[in-house]
């Protein structure tokens, strides 16, 4: 199927590793020129360099902390100088948390609010004029199954991701008038390097292998009994970015191996 994405410009936050990197690679494979951003400059530049070399596209890696308004302004300025408009924005940068509500300080709530919600608000507002130059565009927010089905140890993550999901719906209603389609995805377990290093740490001096530890999590959580690969998720993201999904607007899609324990 031709995804009709050749020569589109995509901005992907958190594009240097994990899901964001797989999405950037998936889009580049379709001829998209991806702009990746992340805090670690060296890593994001290297990821972009490899994508440019492998897929023969103009990939750019820019350092930015999307939890900070000033970094977002600078990022959008750099993108605007380099490209005449943007077609796709993937709000993907994010991180798990670990706390109790009684013990977590206000500053921690604020950081995750800025990272998961305000980054998407500010970037969506900022890319709108750049998308208008292209006659429209696509915005995809990467929340989590935890937006709907909370994990007990990360109330801040659950709450801010739920807010991102609702923001997606509100944004979709407003932005479709500018021919910008907005959707949200809620992944379940996706096997990123971070999961692997955590599993290695937790099983270091135990009888269990890191693979066995992850297998146990997958089997006890998901009907399918395994993690998704980042590429499996990226394939779905590429479809949602493509004009092939032109009637998909304002929805949240679960890509979770059946983990969601209710009807959406
Ligand atoms: P990773 O930890 O593998 O990658 C996170 C990416 O985001 C990195 O590129 C990181 O680079 C960047 N990043 C983190 N904080 C910031 C920041 N403040 N500003 C800019 N970039 C930032 O995460 P995953 O690939 O696992 O997750 C990606 C998204 O998917 C997240 O939003 C996560 O909540 C969501 N998700 C993941 C699931 C999973 O099982 N993996 C399941 C459900 C949802 P750097 O550190 O250099 O900034």
PDB file of C-alpha atoms and ligand atoms in Angstrom:
ATOM      1  CA  UNK A   1       0.000   0.000   0.000  1.00  0.00           C
ATOM      2  CA  UNK A   2       1.412   3.418  -0.917  1.00  0.00           C
ATOM      3  CA  UNK A   3       1.221   5.493   2.270  1.00  0.00           C
ATOM      4  CA  UNK A   4       1.467   8.734   0.274  1.00  0.00           C
ATOM      5  CA  UNK A   5       3.981  10.146   2.732  1.00  0.00           C
ATOM      6  CA  UNK A   6       6.964  10.806   0.464  1.00  0.00           C
ATOM      7  CA  UNK A   7       8.745  14.112   1.192  1.00  0.00           C
ATOM      8  CA  UNK A   8       6.510  14.992   4.137  1.00  0.00           C
ATOM      9  CA  UNK A   9       8.193  16.669   7.123  1.00  0.00           C
ATOM     10  CA  UNK A  10       7.654  15.138  10.578  1.00  0.00           C
ATOM     11  CA  UNK A  11       8.663  16.406  14.010  1.00  0.00           C
ATOM     12  CA  UNK A  12       9.019  13.581  16.523  1.00  0.00           C
ATOM     13  CA  UNK A  13       9.685  14.365  20.169  1.00  0.00           C
ATOM     14  CA  UNK A  14      11.707  11.783  22.058  1.00  0.00           C
ATOM     15  CA  UNK A  15      12.915  10.487  18.707  1.00  0.00           C
ATOM     16  CA  UNK A  16      16.370   9.322  19.742  1.00  0.00           C
ATOM     17  CA  UNK A  17      15.524   5.883  21.168  1.00  0.00           C
ATOM     18  CA  UNK A  18      12.662   3.479  21.856  1.00  0.00           C
ATOM     19  CA  UNK A  19       9.247   4.117  20.333  1.00  0.00           C
ATOM     20  CA  UNK A  20      10.113   7.577  18.973  1.00  0.00           C
ATOM     21  CA  UNK A  21      13.132   6.226  17.116  1.00  0.00           C
ATOM     22  CA  UNK A  22      11.112   3.328  15.658  1.00  0.00           C
ATOM     23  CA  UNK A  23       8.456   5.823  14.504  1.00  0.00           C
ATOM     24  CA  UNK A  24      11.108   8.070  12.941  1.00  0.00           C
ATOM     25  CA  UNK A  25      12.585   5.072  11.120  1.00  0.00           C
ATOM     26  CA  UNK A  26       9.144   3.832  10.035  1.00  0.00           C
ATOM     27  CA  UNK A  27       8.282   7.236   8.595  1.00  0.00           C
ATOM     28  CA  UNK A  28      11.716   7.622   6.959  1.00  0.00           C
ATOM     29  CA  UNK A  29      11.190   4.262   5.252  1.00  0.00           C
ATOM     30  CA  UNK A  30       8.154   5.860   3.574  1.00  0.00           C
ATOM     31  CA  UNK A  31      10.250   8.823   2.397  1.00  0.00           C
ATOM     32  CA  UNK A  32       9.400  11.234   5.228  1.00  0.00           C
ATOM     33  CA  UNK A  33      12.092  13.690   6.378  1.00  0.00           C
ATOM     34  CA  UNK A  34      12.088  13.328  10.178  1.00  0.00           C
ATOM     35  CA  UNK A  35      13.160  15.980  12.683  1.00  0.00           C
ATOM     36  CA  UNK A  36      13.976  14.228  15.952  1.00  0.00           C
ATOM     37  CA  UNK A  37      14.276  16.016  19.251  1.00  0.00           C
ATOM     38  CA  UNK A  38      15.457  14.876  22.675  1.00  0.00           C
ATOM     39  CA  UNK A  39      17.561  16.308  25.524  1.00  0.00           C
ATOM     40  CA  UNK A  40      20.747  14.324  24.876  1.00  0.00           C
ATOM     41  CA  UNK A  41      22.234  16.186  21.889  1.00  0.00           C
ATOM     42  CA  UNK A  42      24.841  13.608  20.931  1.00  0.00           C
ATOM     43  CA  UNK A  43      22.371  10.717  20.921  1.00  0.00           C
ATOM     44  CA  UNK A  44      19.683  12.530  18.957  1.00  0.00           C
ATOM     45  CA  UNK A  45      22.165  13.800  16.366  1.00  0.00           C
ATOM     46  CA  UNK A  46      23.588  10.304  15.925  1.00  0.00           C
ATOM     47  CA  UNK A  47      20.104   8.783  15.529  1.00  0.00           C
ATOM     48  CA  UNK A  48      19.314  11.346  12.817  1.00  0.00           C
ATOM     49  CA  UNK A  49      22.617  10.746  11.066  1.00  0.00           C
ATOM     50  CA  UNK A  50      21.961   7.004  10.896  1.00  0.00           C
ATOM     51  CA  UNK A  51      18.425   7.506   9.567  1.00  0.00           C
ATOM     52  CA  UNK A  52      19.653   9.934   6.888  1.00  0.00           C
ATOM     53  CA  UNK A  53      22.292   7.460   5.781  1.00  0.00           C
ATOM     54  CA  UNK A  54      20.033   4.404   5.747  1.00  0.00           C
ATOM     55  CA  UNK A  55      16.887   5.872   4.196  1.00  0.00           C
ATOM     56  CA  UNK A  56      18.380   8.691   2.092  1.00  0.00           C
ATOM     57  CA  UNK A  57      16.159  11.367   3.656  1.00  0.00           C
ATOM     58  CA  UNK A  58      16.946  14.683   5.317  1.00  0.00           C
ATOM     59  CA  UNK A  59      16.903  13.627   8.973  1.00  0.00           C
ATOM     60  CA  UNK A  60      17.735  16.237  11.598  1.00  0.00           C
ATOM     61  CA  UNK A  61      18.462  15.760  15.310  1.00  0.00           C
ATOM     62  CA  UNK A  62      17.853  18.739  17.596  1.00  0.00           C
ATOM     63  CA  UNK A  63      18.459  19.024  21.327  1.00  0.00           C
ATOM     64  CA  UNK A  64      15.468  20.275  23.307  1.00  0.00           C
ATOM     65  CA  UNK A  65      13.792  19.602  26.633  1.00  0.00           C
ATOM     66  CA  UNK A  66      10.110  19.685  25.688  1.00  0.00           C
ATOM     67  CA  UNK A  67       9.035  20.194  29.300  1.00  0.00           C
ATOM     68  CA  UNK A  68      10.401  23.767  28.946  1.00  0.00           C
ATOM     69  CA  UNK A  69       8.496  26.440  27.008  1.00  0.00           C
ATOM     70  CA  UNK A  70      11.679  28.236  25.930  1.00  0.00           C
ATOM     71  CA  UNK A  71      13.151  25.052  24.437  1.00  0.00           C
ATOM     72  CA  UNK A  72       9.953  24.493  22.455  1.00  0.00           C
ATOM     73  CA  UNK A  73      10.081  28.044  21.066  1.00  0.00           C
ATOM     74  CA  UNK A  74      13.693  27.507  20.012  1.00  0.00           C
ATOM     75  CA  UNK A  75      12.901  24.096  18.510  1.00  0.00           C
ATOM     76  CA  UNK A  76      10.039  25.459  16.406  1.00  0.00           C
ATOM     77  CA  UNK A  77      12.182  28.366  15.254  1.00  0.00           C
ATOM     78  CA  UNK A  78      14.903  25.951  14.112  1.00  0.00           C
ATOM     79  CA  UNK A  79      12.385  23.760  12.283  1.00  0.00           C
ATOM     80  CA  UNK A  80      10.769  26.816  10.664  1.00  0.00           C
ATOM     81  CA  UNK A  81      14.147  28.038   9.420  1.00  0.00           C
ATOM     82  CA  UNK A  82      15.053  24.671   7.947  1.00  0.00           C
ATOM     83  CA  UNK A  83      11.763  23.570   6.374  1.00  0.00           C
ATOM     84  CA  UNK A  84       8.934  25.404   4.679  1.00  0.00           C
ATOM     85  CA  UNK A  85       6.235  23.974   6.932  1.00  0.00           C
ATOM     86  CA  UNK A  86       5.519  20.758   8.843  1.00  0.00           C
ATOM     87  CA  UNK A  87       3.151  17.923   7.918  1.00  0.00           C
ATOM     88  CA  UNK A  88       3.326  15.663  10.974  1.00  0.00           C
ATOM     89  CA  UNK A  89       3.862  16.165  14.713  1.00  0.00           C
ATOM     90  CA  UNK A  90       4.323  13.178  17.019  1.00  0.00           C
ATOM     91  CA  UNK A  91       4.159  14.137  20.695  1.00  0.00           C
ATOM     92  CA  UNK A  92       5.987  11.113  22.036  1.00  0.00           C
ATOM     93  CA  UNK A  93       8.530  12.245  24.653  1.00  0.00           C
ATOM     94  CA  UNK A  94       7.560  10.950  28.055  1.00  0.00           C
ATOM     95  CA  UNK A  95       8.656   8.912  31.043  1.00  0.00           C
ATOM     96  CA  UNK A  96       7.214   6.669  33.717  1.00  0.00           C
ATOM     97  CA  UNK A  97       7.041   7.824  37.322  1.00  0.00           C
ATOM     98  CA  UNK A  98       7.112   6.114  40.698  1.00  0.00           C
ATOM     99  CA  UNK A  99       5.500   7.646  43.812  1.00  0.00           C
ATOM    100  CA  UNK A 100       2.579   7.778  46.174  1.00  0.00           C
ATOM    101  CA  UNK A 101       0.201  10.716  46.124  1.00  0.00           C
ATOM    102  CA  UNK A 102       0.886  11.365  49.807  1.00  0.00           C
ATOM    103  CA  UNK A 103       4.617  11.647  49.295  1.00  0.00           C
ATOM    104  CA  UNK A 104       5.057  13.259  45.856  1.00  0.00           C
ATOM    105  CA  UNK A 105       5.973  16.968  45.918  1.00  0.00           C
ATOM    106  CA  UNK A 106       4.188  19.590  43.809  1.00  0.00           C
ATOM    107  CA  UNK A 107       7.341  20.030  41.715  1.00  0.00           C
ATOM    108  CA  UNK A 108       7.120  16.426  40.535  1.00  0.00           C
ATOM    109  CA  UNK A 109       3.479  16.856  39.466  1.00  0.00           C
ATOM    110  CA  UNK A 110       4.453  20.048  37.663  1.00  0.00           C
ATOM    111  CA  UNK A 111       7.329  18.420  35.781  1.00  0.00           C
ATOM    112  CA  UNK A 112       5.158  15.587  34.438  1.00  0.00           C
ATOM    113  CA  UNK A 113       2.338  17.999  33.613  1.00  0.00           C
ATOM    114  CA  UNK A 114       4.824  20.062  31.584  1.00  0.00           C
ATOM    115  CA  UNK A 115       6.336  16.972  29.924  1.00  0.00           C
ATOM    116  CA  UNK A 116       3.169  15.069  29.047  1.00  0.00           C
ATOM    117  CA  UNK A 117       0.570  17.808  28.638  1.00  0.00           C
ATOM    118  CA  UNK A 118       2.047  21.282  28.171  1.00  0.00           C
ATOM    119  CA  UNK A 119       4.628  20.004  25.662  1.00  0.00           C
ATOM    120  CA  UNK A 120       1.749  18.758  23.485  1.00  0.00           C
ATOM    121  CA  UNK A 121      -0.240  21.973  24.025  1.00  0.00           C
ATOM    122  CA  UNK A 122       2.696  24.244  23.181  1.00  0.00           C
ATOM    123  CA  UNK A 123       3.933  22.197  20.233  1.00  0.00           C
ATOM    124  CA  UNK A 124       0.448  21.822  18.741  1.00  0.00           C
ATOM    125  CA  UNK A 125      -0.142  25.575  19.001  1.00  0.00           C
ATOM    126  CA  UNK A 126       3.307  26.242  17.571  1.00  0.00           C
ATOM    127  CA  UNK A 127       3.069  23.871  14.587  1.00  0.00           C
ATOM    128  CA  UNK A 128      -0.405  25.010  13.522  1.00  0.00           C
ATOM    129  CA  UNK A 129       0.862  27.894  11.338  1.00  0.00           C
ATOM    130  CA  UNK A 130       3.584  25.628   9.916  1.00  0.00           C
ATOM    131  CA  UNK A 131       0.952  23.022   9.029  1.00  0.00           C
ATOM    132  CA  UNK A 132      -1.304  25.643   7.465  1.00  0.00           C
ATOM    133  CA  UNK A 133       1.541  26.360   5.031  1.00  0.00           C
ATOM    134  CA  UNK A 134       1.120  22.738   3.869  1.00  0.00           C
ATOM    135  CA  UNK A 135      -2.657  22.965   3.715  1.00  0.00           C
ATOM    136  CA  UNK A 136      -3.090  20.771   6.815  1.00  0.00           C
ATOM    137  CA  UNK A 137      -1.377  18.033   8.754  1.00  0.00           C
ATOM    138  CA  UNK A 138      -1.492  15.284  11.335  1.00  0.00           C
ATOM    139  CA  UNK A 139      -0.831  15.408  15.083  1.00  0.00           C
ATOM    140  CA  UNK A 140      -0.478  12.187  17.027  1.00  0.00           C
ATOM    141  CA  UNK A 141      -0.160  12.087  20.806  1.00  0.00           C
ATOM    142  CA  UNK A 142       1.431   9.066  22.436  1.00  0.00           C
ATOM    143  CA  UNK A 143      -0.271   8.576  25.805  1.00  0.00           C
ATOM    144  CA  UNK A 144      -0.462   5.093  27.360  1.00  0.00           C
ATOM    145  CA  UNK A 145      -2.895   2.405  28.411  1.00  0.00           C
ATOM    146  CA  UNK A 146      -2.286   3.918  31.873  1.00  0.00           C
ATOM    147  CA  UNK A 147      -4.382   6.905  30.770  1.00  0.00           C
ATOM    148  CA  UNK A 148      -7.380   4.610  31.201  1.00  0.00           C
ATOM    149  CA  UNK A 149      -6.157   1.656  33.267  1.00  0.00           C
ATOM    150  CA  UNK A 150      -3.807   2.947  35.981  1.00  0.00           C
ATOM    151  CA  UNK A 151      -0.738   1.158  37.317  1.00  0.00           C
ATOM    152  CA  UNK A 152      -0.663   1.462  41.130  1.00  0.00           C
ATOM    153  CA  UNK A 153       2.900   2.758  41.452  1.00  0.00           C
ATOM    154  CA  UNK A 154       2.690   5.740  39.093  1.00  0.00           C
ATOM    155  CA  UNK A 155      -0.307   7.997  39.841  1.00  0.00           C
ATOM    156  CA  UNK A 156       1.388  11.046  38.325  1.00  0.00           C
ATOM    157  CA  UNK A 157       2.060   9.212  35.062  1.00  0.00           C
ATOM    158  CA  UNK A 158      -1.511   7.854  34.941  1.00  0.00           C
ATOM    159  CA  UNK A 159      -3.058  11.260  35.619  1.00  0.00           C
ATOM    160  CA  UNK A 160      -0.980  13.288  33.178  1.00  0.00           C
ATOM    161  CA  UNK A 161      -1.391  10.697  30.409  1.00  0.00           C
ATOM    162  CA  UNK A 162      -5.172  10.748  30.958  1.00  0.00           C
ATOM    163  CA  UNK A 163      -5.028  14.526  30.538  1.00  0.00           C
ATOM    164  CA  UNK A 164      -3.077  14.108  27.295  1.00  0.00           C
ATOM    165  CA  UNK A 165      -5.780  11.763  26.003  1.00  0.00           C
ATOM    166  CA  UNK A 166      -8.529  14.307  26.738  1.00  0.00           C
ATOM    167  CA  UNK A 167      -6.408  17.112  25.275  1.00  0.00           C
ATOM    168  CA  UNK A 168      -6.166  15.092  22.039  1.00  0.00           C
ATOM    169  CA  UNK A 169      -9.944  14.956  21.752  1.00  0.00           C
ATOM    170  CA  UNK A 170     -10.355  18.698  22.385  1.00  0.00           C
ATOM    171  CA  UNK A 171      -7.541  19.533  19.973  1.00  0.00           C
ATOM    172  CA  UNK A 172      -9.020  17.270  17.286  1.00  0.00           C
ATOM    173  CA  UNK A 173     -12.345  19.109  17.424  1.00  0.00           C
ATOM    174  CA  UNK A 174     -10.660  22.499  17.145  1.00  0.00           C
ATOM    175  CA  UNK A 175      -7.920  21.721  14.618  1.00  0.00           C
ATOM    176  CA  UNK A 176      -9.940  19.767  12.050  1.00  0.00           C
ATOM    177  CA  UNK A 177     -11.179  23.167  10.881  1.00  0.00           C
ATOM    178  CA  UNK A 178      -7.562  23.794   9.807  1.00  0.00           C
ATOM    179  CA  UNK A 179      -7.481  20.378   8.102  1.00  0.00           C
ATOM    180  CA  UNK A 180      -5.263  19.012  10.868  1.00  0.00           C
ATOM    181  CA  UNK A 181      -6.204  15.518  12.001  1.00  0.00           C
ATOM    182  CA  UNK A 182      -5.449  14.728  15.647  1.00  0.00           C
ATOM    183  CA  UNK A 183      -5.451  11.289  17.245  1.00  0.00           C
ATOM    184  CA  UNK A 184      -4.010   9.579  20.292  1.00  0.00           C
ATOM    185  CA  UNK A 185      -2.499   6.146  20.823  1.00  0.00           C
ATOM    186  CA  UNK A 186      -2.437   4.191  24.054  1.00  0.00           C
ATOM    187  CA  UNK A 187       0.291   1.560  23.867  1.00  0.00           C
ATOM    188  CA  UNK A 188       0.550  -1.314  26.315  1.00  0.00           C
ATOM    189  CA  UNK A 189       3.890  -3.072  26.851  1.00  0.00           C
ATOM    190  CA  UNK A 190       6.458  -2.036  24.258  1.00  0.00           C
ATOM    191  CA  UNK A 191       9.918  -3.566  24.514  1.00  0.00           C
ATOM    192  CA  UNK A 192      12.226  -0.549  24.524  1.00  0.00           C
ATOM    193  CA  UNK A 193      15.876  -0.542  25.695  1.00  0.00           C
ATOM    194  CA  UNK A 194      14.696   1.051  28.940  1.00  0.00           C
ATOM    195  CA  UNK A 195      12.548  -1.988  29.822  1.00  0.00           C
ATOM    196  CA  UNK A 196      15.523  -4.258  29.098  1.00  0.00           C
ATOM    197  CA  UNK A 197      17.977  -2.288  31.255  1.00  0.00           C
ATOM    198  CA  UNK A 198      15.462  -2.124  34.130  1.00  0.00           C
ATOM    199  CA  UNK A 199      14.880  -5.889  33.887  1.00  0.00           C
ATOM    200  CA  UNK A 200      18.631  -6.497  33.860  1.00  0.00           C
ATOM    201  CA  UNK A 201      19.102  -4.345  36.970  1.00  0.00           C
ATOM    202  CA  UNK A 202      16.252  -5.984  38.876  1.00  0.00           C
ATOM    203  CA  UNK A 203      17.389  -9.536  38.130  1.00  0.00           C
ATOM    204  CA  UNK A 204      21.143  -8.953  38.520  1.00  0.00           C
ATOM    205  CA  UNK A 205      21.664 -10.988  41.658  1.00  0.00           C
ATOM    206  CA  UNK A 206      18.660 -13.253  41.437  1.00  0.00           C
ATOM    207  CA  UNK A 207      17.902 -16.676  40.003  1.00  0.00           C
ATOM    208  CA  UNK A 208      15.719 -15.146  37.323  1.00  0.00           C
ATOM    209  CA  UNK A 209      16.950 -14.064  33.886  1.00  0.00           C
ATOM    210  CA  UNK A 210      15.960 -10.608  32.597  1.00  0.00           C
ATOM    211  CA  UNK A 211      14.120 -12.282  29.742  1.00  0.00           C
ATOM    212  CA  UNK A 212      12.184 -14.424  32.220  1.00  0.00           C
ATOM    213  CA  UNK A 213      11.308 -11.351  34.267  1.00  0.00           C
ATOM    214  CA  UNK A 214       9.877  -9.540  31.218  1.00  0.00           C
ATOM    215  CA  UNK A 215       8.115 -12.679  30.071  1.00  0.00           C
ATOM    216  CA  UNK A 216       6.416 -12.935  33.451  1.00  0.00           C
ATOM    217  CA  UNK A 217       5.205  -9.313  33.233  1.00  0.00           C
ATOM    218  CA  UNK A 218       3.855  -9.855  29.724  1.00  0.00           C
ATOM    219  CA  UNK A 219       2.129 -13.146  30.563  1.00  0.00           C
ATOM    220  CA  UNK A 220       0.534 -11.807  33.742  1.00  0.00           C
ATOM    221  CA  UNK A 221      -0.674  -8.561  32.078  1.00  0.00           C
ATOM    222  CA  UNK A 222      -1.656  -9.169  28.500  1.00  0.00           C
ATOM    223  CA  UNK A 223      -3.857 -11.793  26.862  1.00  0.00           C
ATOM    224  CA  UNK A 224      -1.326 -12.015  24.012  1.00  0.00           C
ATOM    225  CA  UNK A 225       1.400 -12.859  26.553  1.00  0.00           C
ATOM    226  CA  UNK A 226       4.243 -10.836  25.071  1.00  0.00           C
ATOM    227  CA  UNK A 227       5.596  -7.323  24.618  1.00  0.00           C
ATOM    228  CA  UNK A 228       5.136  -5.461  21.350  1.00  0.00           C
ATOM    229  CA  UNK A 229       8.237  -4.475  19.467  1.00  0.00           C
ATOM    230  CA  UNK A 230       8.636  -0.718  18.896  1.00  0.00           C
ATOM    231  CA  UNK A 231       8.345  -1.473  15.177  1.00  0.00           C
ATOM    232  CA  UNK A 232       4.899  -3.063  15.607  1.00  0.00           C
ATOM    233  CA  UNK A 233       3.679   0.141  17.190  1.00  0.00           C
ATOM    234  CA  UNK A 234       5.468   2.277  14.599  1.00  0.00           C
ATOM    235  CA  UNK A 235       3.629   0.526  11.753  1.00  0.00           C
ATOM    236  CA  UNK A 236       0.322   1.647  13.236  1.00  0.00           C
ATOM    237  CA  UNK A 237       1.630   5.182  13.778  1.00  0.00           C
ATOM    238  CA  UNK A 238       2.758   5.386  10.146  1.00  0.00           C
ATOM    239  CA  UNK A 239      -0.758   4.416   9.065  1.00  0.00           C
ATOM    240  CA  UNK A 240      -2.319   7.095  11.311  1.00  0.00           C
ATOM    241  CA  UNK A 241       0.050   9.683   9.826  1.00  0.00           C
ATOM    242  CA  UNK A 242      -0.869   8.691   6.288  1.00  0.00           C
ATOM    243  CA  UNK A 243      -3.747  10.098   4.211  1.00  0.00           C
ATOM    244  CA  UNK A 244      -4.832   6.416   4.125  1.00  0.00           C
ATOM    245  CA  UNK A 245      -6.348   7.044   7.572  1.00  0.00           C
ATOM    246  CA  UNK A 246      -8.098  10.265   6.498  1.00  0.00           C
ATOM    247  CA  UNK A 247     -11.358   9.512   8.357  1.00  0.00           C
ATOM    248  CA  UNK A 248      -9.586   8.743  11.671  1.00  0.00           C
ATOM    249  CA  UNK A 249     -10.099  11.901  13.734  1.00  0.00           C
ATOM    250  CA  UNK A 250     -10.238  12.557  17.475  1.00  0.00           C
ATOM    251  CA  UNK A 251      -9.882   8.941  18.547  1.00  0.00           C
ATOM    252  CA  UNK A 252      -7.671   7.105  20.979  1.00  0.00           C
ATOM    253  CA  UNK A 253      -6.398   3.778  19.697  1.00  0.00           C
ATOM    254  CA  UNK A 254      -5.204   1.042  22.032  1.00  0.00           C
ATOM    255  CA  UNK A 255      -2.221  -0.965  20.836  1.00  0.00           C
ATOM    256  CA  UNK A 256      -1.919  -3.162  23.887  1.00  0.00           C
ATOM    257  CA  UNK A 257      -2.100  -6.867  23.059  1.00  0.00           C
ATOM    258  CA  UNK A 258      -5.558  -6.974  24.624  1.00  0.00           C
ATOM    259  CA  UNK A 259      -4.412  -5.608  28.008  1.00  0.00           C
ATOM    260  CA  UNK A 260      -7.199  -3.041  28.428  1.00  0.00           C
ATOM    261  CA  UNK A 261      -9.634  -4.773  30.700  1.00  0.00           C
ATOM    262  CA  UNK A 262     -12.789  -3.031  29.541  1.00  0.00           C
ATOM    263  CA  UNK A 263     -14.472  -1.923  26.346  1.00  0.00           C
ATOM    264  CA  UNK A 264     -12.877   1.391  25.362  1.00  0.00           C
TER     265      UNK A 264
HETATM  266  P1  LIG B   1      12.304   5.836  26.146  1.00  0.00           P
HETATM  267  O1  LIG B   1      12.694   6.124  27.548  1.00  0.00           O
HETATM  268  O2  LIG B   1      12.853   4.643  25.457  1.00  0.00           O
HETATM  269  O3  LIG B   1      12.587   7.132  25.242  1.00  0.00           O
HETATM  270  C1  LIG B   1      12.129   8.371  25.629  1.00  0.00           C
HETATM  271  C2  LIG B   1      12.542   9.396  24.605  1.00  0.00           C
HETATM  272  O4  LIG B   1      12.066  10.666  25.028  1.00  0.00           O
HETATM  273  C3  LIG B   1      14.042   9.529  24.469  1.00  0.00           C
HETATM  274  O5  LIG B   1      14.366   9.912  23.155  1.00  0.00           O
HETATM  275  C4  LIG B   1      14.369  10.649  25.459  1.00  0.00           C
HETATM  276  O6  LIG B   1      15.613  11.234  25.119  1.00  0.00           O
HETATM  277  C5  LIG B   1      13.166  11.569  25.217  1.00  0.00           C
HETATM  278  N1  LIG B   1      12.809  12.459  26.322  1.00  0.00           N
HETATM  279  C6  LIG B   1      12.546  12.145  27.603  1.00  0.00           C
HETATM  280  N2  LIG B   1      12.285  13.258  28.309  1.00  0.00           N
HETATM  281  C7  LIG B   1      12.364  14.296  27.443  1.00  0.00           C
HETATM  282  C8  LIG B   1      12.206  15.693  27.559  1.00  0.00           C
HETATM  283  N3  LIG B   1      11.926  16.281  28.722  1.00  0.00           N
HETATM  284  N4  LIG B   1      12.355  16.461  26.461  1.00  0.00           N
HETATM  285  C9  LIG B   1      12.660  15.889  25.251  1.00  0.00           C
HETATM  286  N5  LIG B   1      12.825  14.574  25.083  1.00  0.00           N
HETATM  287  C10 LIG B   1      12.685  13.786  26.159  1.00  0.00           C
HETATM  288  O7  LIG B   1      10.696   5.794  26.147  1.00  0.00           O
HETATM  289  P2  LIG B   1       9.679   4.885  25.316  1.00  0.00           P
HETATM  290  O8  LIG B   1      10.100   4.802  23.907  1.00  0.00           O
HETATM  291  O9  LIG B   1       9.425   3.652  26.101  1.00  0.00           O
HETATM  292  O10 LIG B   1       8.368   5.779  25.458  1.00  0.00           O
HETATM  293  C11 LIG B   1       8.013   6.778  24.528  1.00  0.00           C
HETATM  294  C12 LIG B   1       6.621   7.255  24.889  1.00  0.00           C
HETATM  295  O11 LIG B   1       5.723   6.148  24.869  1.00  0.00           O
HETATM  296  C13 LIG B   1       6.506   7.852  26.290  1.00  0.00           C
HETATM  297  O12 LIG B   1       5.662   8.957  26.270  1.00  0.00           O
HETATM  298  C14 LIG B   1       5.897   6.720  27.117  1.00  0.00           C
HETATM  299  O13 LIG B   1       5.151   7.207  28.209  1.00  0.00           O
HETATM  300  C15 LIG B   1       5.005   6.067  26.076  1.00  0.00           C
HETATM  301  N6  LIG B   1       4.705   4.670  26.382  1.00  0.00           N
HETATM  302  C16 LIG B   1       5.693   3.711  26.442  1.00  0.00           C
HETATM  303  C17 LIG B   1       5.371   2.400  26.710  1.00  0.00           C
HETATM  304  C18 LIG B   1       6.402   1.313  26.765  1.00  0.00           C
HETATM  305  O14 LIG B   1       6.052   0.177  27.180  1.00  0.00           O
HETATM  306  N7  LIG B   1       7.632   1.535  26.379  1.00  0.00           N
HETATM  307  C19 LIG B   1       3.973   2.004  26.951  1.00  0.00           C
HETATM  308  C20 LIG B   1       3.022   3.085  26.868  1.00  0.00           C
HETATM  309  C21 LIG B   1       3.377   4.363  26.580  1.00  0.00           C
HETATM  310  P3  LIG B   1      16.468  12.116  26.181  1.00  0.00           P
HETATM  311  O15 LIG B   1      16.559  11.310  27.439  1.00  0.00           O
HETATM  312  O16 LIG B   1      17.780  12.355  25.502  1.00  0.00           O
HETATM  313  O17 LIG B   1      15.701  13.383  26.364  1.00  0.00           O
END
